[in-house]
Short mmCIF file of C-alpha atoms in Angstrom, two decimals:
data_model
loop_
_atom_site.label_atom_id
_atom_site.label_comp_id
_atom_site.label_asym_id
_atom_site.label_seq_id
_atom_site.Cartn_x
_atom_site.Cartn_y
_atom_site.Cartn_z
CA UNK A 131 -7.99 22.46 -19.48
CA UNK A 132 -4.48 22.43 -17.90
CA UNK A 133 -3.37 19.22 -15.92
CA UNK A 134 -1.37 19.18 -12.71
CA UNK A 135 1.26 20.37 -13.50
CA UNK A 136 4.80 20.42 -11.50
CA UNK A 137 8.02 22.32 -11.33
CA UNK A 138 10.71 22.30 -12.00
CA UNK A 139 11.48 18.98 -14.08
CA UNK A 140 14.35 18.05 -12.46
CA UNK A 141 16.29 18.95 -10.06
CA UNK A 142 20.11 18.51 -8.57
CA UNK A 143 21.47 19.13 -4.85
CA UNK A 144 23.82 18.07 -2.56
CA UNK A 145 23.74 16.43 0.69
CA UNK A 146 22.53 19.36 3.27
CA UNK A 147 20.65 21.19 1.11
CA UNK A 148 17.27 22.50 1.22
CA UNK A 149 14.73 22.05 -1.59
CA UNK A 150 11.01 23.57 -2.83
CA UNK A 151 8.66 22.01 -5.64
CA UNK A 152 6.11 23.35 -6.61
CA UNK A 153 2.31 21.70 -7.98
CA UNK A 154 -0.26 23.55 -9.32
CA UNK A 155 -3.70 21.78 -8.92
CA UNK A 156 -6.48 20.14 -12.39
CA UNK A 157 -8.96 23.63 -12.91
CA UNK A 158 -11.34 23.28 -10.31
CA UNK A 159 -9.11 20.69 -7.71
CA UNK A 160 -8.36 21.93 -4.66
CA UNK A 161 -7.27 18.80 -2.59
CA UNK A 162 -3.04 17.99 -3.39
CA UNK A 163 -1.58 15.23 -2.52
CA UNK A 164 2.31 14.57 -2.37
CA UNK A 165 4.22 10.85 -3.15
CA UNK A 166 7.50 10.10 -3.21
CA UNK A 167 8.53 7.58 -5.77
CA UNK A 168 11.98 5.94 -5.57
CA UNK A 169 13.51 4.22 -8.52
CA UNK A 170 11.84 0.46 -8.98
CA UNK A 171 9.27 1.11 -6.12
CA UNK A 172 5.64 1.91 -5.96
CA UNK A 173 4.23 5.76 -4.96
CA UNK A 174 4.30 6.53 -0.91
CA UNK A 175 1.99 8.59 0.45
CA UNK A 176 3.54 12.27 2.03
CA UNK A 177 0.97 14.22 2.87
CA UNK A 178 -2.34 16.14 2.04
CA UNK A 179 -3.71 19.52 1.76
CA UNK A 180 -6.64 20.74 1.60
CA UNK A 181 -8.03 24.39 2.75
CA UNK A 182 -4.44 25.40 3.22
CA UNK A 183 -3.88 22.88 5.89
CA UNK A 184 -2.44 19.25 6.54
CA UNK A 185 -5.28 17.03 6.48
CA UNK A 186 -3.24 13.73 6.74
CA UNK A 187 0.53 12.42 6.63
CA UNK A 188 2.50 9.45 5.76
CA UNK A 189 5.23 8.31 7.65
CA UNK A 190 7.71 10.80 6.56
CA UNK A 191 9.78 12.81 8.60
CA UNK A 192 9.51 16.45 10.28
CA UNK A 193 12.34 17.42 7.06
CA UNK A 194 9.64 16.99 4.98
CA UNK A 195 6.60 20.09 5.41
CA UNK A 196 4.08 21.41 2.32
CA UNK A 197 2.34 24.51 2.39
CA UNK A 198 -0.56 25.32 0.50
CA UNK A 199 -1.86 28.45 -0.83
CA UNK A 200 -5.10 30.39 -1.57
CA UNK A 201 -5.26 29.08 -4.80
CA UNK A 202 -4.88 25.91 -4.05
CA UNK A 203 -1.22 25.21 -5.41
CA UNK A 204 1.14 23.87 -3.24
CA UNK A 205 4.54 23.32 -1.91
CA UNK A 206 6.85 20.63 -0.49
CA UNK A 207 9.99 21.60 0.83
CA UNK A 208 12.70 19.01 2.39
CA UNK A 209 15.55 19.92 4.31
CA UNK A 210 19.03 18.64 5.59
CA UNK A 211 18.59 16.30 2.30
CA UNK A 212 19.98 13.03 2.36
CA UNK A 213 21.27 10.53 -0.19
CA UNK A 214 17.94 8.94 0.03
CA UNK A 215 16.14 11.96 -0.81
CA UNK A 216 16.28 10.70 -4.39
CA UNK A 217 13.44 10.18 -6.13
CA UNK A 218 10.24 11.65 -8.32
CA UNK A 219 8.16 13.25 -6.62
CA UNK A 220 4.80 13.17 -7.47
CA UNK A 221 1.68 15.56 -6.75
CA UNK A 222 -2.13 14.52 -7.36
CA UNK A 223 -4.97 16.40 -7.17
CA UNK A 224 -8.72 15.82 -6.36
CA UNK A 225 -11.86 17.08 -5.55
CA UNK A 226 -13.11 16.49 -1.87
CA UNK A 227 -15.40 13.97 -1.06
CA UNK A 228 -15.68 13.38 -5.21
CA UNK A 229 -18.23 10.50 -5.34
CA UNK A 230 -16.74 7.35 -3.55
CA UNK A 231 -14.16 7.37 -6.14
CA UNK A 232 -11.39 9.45 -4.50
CA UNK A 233 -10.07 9.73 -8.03
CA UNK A 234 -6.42 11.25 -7.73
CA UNK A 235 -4.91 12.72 -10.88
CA UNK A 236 -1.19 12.98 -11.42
CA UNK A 237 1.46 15.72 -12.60
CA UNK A 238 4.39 14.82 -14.48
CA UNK A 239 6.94 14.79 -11.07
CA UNK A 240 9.65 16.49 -10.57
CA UNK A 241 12.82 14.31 -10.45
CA UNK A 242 15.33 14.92 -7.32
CA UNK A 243 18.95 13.93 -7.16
CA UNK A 244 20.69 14.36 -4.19
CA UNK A 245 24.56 13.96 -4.45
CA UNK B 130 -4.03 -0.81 7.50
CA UNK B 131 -4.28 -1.37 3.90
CA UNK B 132 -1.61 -2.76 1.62
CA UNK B 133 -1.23 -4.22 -2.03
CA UNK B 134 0.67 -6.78 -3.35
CA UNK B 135 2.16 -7.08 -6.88
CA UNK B 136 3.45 -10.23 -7.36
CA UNK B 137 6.39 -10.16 -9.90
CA UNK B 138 8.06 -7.41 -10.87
CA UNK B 139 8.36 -8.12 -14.47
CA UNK B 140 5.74 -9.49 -16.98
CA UNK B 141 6.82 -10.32 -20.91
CA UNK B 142 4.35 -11.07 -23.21
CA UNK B 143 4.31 -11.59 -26.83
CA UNK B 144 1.81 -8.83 -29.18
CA UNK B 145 -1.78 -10.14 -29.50
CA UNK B 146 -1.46 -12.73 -25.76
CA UNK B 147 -3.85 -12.27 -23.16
CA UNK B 148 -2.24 -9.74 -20.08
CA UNK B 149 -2.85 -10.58 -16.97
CA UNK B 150 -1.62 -8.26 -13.90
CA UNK B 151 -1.86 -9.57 -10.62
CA UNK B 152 -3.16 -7.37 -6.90
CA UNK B 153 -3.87 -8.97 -3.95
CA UNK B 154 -4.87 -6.24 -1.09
CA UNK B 155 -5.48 -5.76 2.43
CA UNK B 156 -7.65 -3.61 3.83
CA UNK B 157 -9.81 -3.52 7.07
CA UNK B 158 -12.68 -1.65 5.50
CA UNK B 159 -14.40 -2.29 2.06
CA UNK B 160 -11.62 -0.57 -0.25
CA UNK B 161 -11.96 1.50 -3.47
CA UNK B 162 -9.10 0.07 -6.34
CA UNK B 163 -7.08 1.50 -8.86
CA UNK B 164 -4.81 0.76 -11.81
CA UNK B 165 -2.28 3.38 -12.99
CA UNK B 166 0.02 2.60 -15.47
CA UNK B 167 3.13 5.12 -15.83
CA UNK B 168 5.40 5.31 -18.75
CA UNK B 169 8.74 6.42 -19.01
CA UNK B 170 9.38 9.62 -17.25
CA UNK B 171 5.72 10.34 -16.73
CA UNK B 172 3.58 10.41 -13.98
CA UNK B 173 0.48 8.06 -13.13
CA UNK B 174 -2.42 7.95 -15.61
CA UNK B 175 -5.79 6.11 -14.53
CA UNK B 176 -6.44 2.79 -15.80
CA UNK B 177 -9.60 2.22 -14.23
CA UNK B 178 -11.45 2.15 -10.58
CA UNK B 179 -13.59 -0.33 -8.42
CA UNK B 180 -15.75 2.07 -6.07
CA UNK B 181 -18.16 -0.87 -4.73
CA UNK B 182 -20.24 -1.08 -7.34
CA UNK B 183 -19.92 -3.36 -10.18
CA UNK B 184 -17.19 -6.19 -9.51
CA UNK B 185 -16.15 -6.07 -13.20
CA UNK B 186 -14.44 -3.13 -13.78
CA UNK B 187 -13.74 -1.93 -17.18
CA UNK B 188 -11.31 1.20 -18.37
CA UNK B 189 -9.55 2.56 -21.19
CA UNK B 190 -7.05 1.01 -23.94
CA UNK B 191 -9.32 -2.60 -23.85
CA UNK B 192 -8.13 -3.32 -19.92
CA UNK B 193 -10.60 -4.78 -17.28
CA UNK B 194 -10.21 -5.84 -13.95
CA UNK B 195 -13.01 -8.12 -11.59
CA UNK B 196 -12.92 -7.49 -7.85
CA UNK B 197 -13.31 -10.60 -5.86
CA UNK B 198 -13.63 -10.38 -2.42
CA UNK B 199 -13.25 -14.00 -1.49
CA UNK B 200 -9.77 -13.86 -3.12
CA UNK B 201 -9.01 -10.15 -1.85
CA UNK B 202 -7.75 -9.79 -5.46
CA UNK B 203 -8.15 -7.10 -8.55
CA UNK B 204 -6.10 -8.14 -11.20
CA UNK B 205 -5.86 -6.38 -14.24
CA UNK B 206 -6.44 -7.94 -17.70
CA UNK B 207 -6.31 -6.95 -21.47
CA UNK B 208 -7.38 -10.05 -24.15
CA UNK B 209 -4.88 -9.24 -26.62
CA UNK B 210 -1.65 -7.09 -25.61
CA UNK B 211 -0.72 -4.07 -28.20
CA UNK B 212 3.35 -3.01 -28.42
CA UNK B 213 2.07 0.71 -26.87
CA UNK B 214 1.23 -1.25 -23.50
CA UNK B 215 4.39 -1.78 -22.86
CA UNK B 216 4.89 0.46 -19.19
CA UNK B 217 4.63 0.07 -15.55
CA UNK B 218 1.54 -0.75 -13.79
CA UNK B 219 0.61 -0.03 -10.18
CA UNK B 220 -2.26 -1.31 -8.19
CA UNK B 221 -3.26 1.00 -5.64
CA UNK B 222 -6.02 0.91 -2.76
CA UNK B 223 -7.81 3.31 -0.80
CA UNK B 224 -10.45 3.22 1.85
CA UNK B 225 -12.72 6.01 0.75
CA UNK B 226 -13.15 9.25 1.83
CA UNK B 227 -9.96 9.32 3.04
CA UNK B 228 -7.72 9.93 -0.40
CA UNK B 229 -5.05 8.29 0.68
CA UNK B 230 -3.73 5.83 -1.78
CA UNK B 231 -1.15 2.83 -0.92
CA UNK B 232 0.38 1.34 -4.34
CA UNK B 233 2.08 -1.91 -4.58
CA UNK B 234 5.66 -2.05 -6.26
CA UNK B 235 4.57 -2.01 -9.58
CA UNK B 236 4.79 -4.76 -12.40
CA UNK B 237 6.70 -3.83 -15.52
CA UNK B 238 5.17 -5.27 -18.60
CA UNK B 239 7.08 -5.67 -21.63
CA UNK B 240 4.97 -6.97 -25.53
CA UNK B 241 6.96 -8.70 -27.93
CA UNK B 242 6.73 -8.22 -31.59
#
């Protein structure tokens, strides 16, 4: 049974640019979540999907939008990126509702430099 | 709201001590707690979860953590520290259905042969 998983591994841009990763959801998730996590700091919250639409968002701004798909994966892109940008980004999956638990589990991340 | 705080960002201890990991959280509803721990260049792997039931919580690799409520605390113990521990720990809370989760900063732990 395949994790999350997240692509690509890493990733280099320049101030401006626009950029798309990419999270496929555990087997039988269909809730993603996105966090950013700069260097020496804990996970924030981005946003969440769930039935292809924005259930809830962190306090991010409008350069940062996710998309999700049929299947459940999903997208977050960021434009006009800035300096700050940099970080891991993280997706989690989970099941609605699953229990009280709200158990979240995490891909790999997909490491963003911005220059 | 709901917040955590990790106090410390670094813990060292020596193979074979006790760990002890400190949260203190804020929430305005009765939260659901987490530990993650995330090695290098990995993401977050679950430690273990308080979901209002039992207040002593245990999880995998030998670490426990007790919710008290009085204290608004859920630290995060291990009797006797093994060099693979060695990695960063986040406490994180959520308030439920809603699968938000807010971590603290993270402690780094470090075991000494």
């Amino acid at each position: 049974d395949a994790g999350v998983t997240q692509s690509p591994t890493h990733l280099i841009k320049t101030r401006g640019q626009q950029v798309t990763l990419r999270c496929s959801p555990k087997s039988g998730h269909d809730t993603v979540s996105w966090y950013q996590q700069a260097l020496g700091q804990g996970p924030q919250f981005i946003f969440q999907y769930y039935e292809e639409e924005e259930r809830q968002r962190g306090n991010f701004p409008d350069r940062f939008s996710g998309h999700q798909f049929p299947n459940y994966s999903s997208e977050l892109n960021v434009n006009a990126l800035l300096l700050g940008d940099s970080a891991l980004y993280l997706c989690a999956s989970s099941l609605p509702g699953q229990g009280r638990s709200n158990e979240q589990f995490f891909g790999p991340g997909t490491r963003l430099t911005v220059l | 709201a709901q917040s955590v705080t990790q106090l410390g960002s670094h813990v060292s201890v020596s193979e074979g001590a006790l760990v002890l990991l400190r949260c203190n959280y804020s929430s305005s509803v009765p939260p659901y707690l987490f530990w993650y721990v995330q090695y290098p260049n990995q993401g977050l792997q679950l430690l273990l979860k308080y979901t209002s039931a039992a207040t002593l919580v245990k999880g995998i690799n030998g670490f426990e953590a007790e919710f008290k409520k009085s204290e608004t605390s859920f630290h995060l113990t291990k009797p006797s520290a093994h060099m693979s521990d060695a990695a960063e720990y986040f406490c994180a809370v959520s308030t439920g259905a809603n699968s938000k989760l807010t971590f603290g900063k993270g402690i780094t732990l470090s075991v000494r042969p």
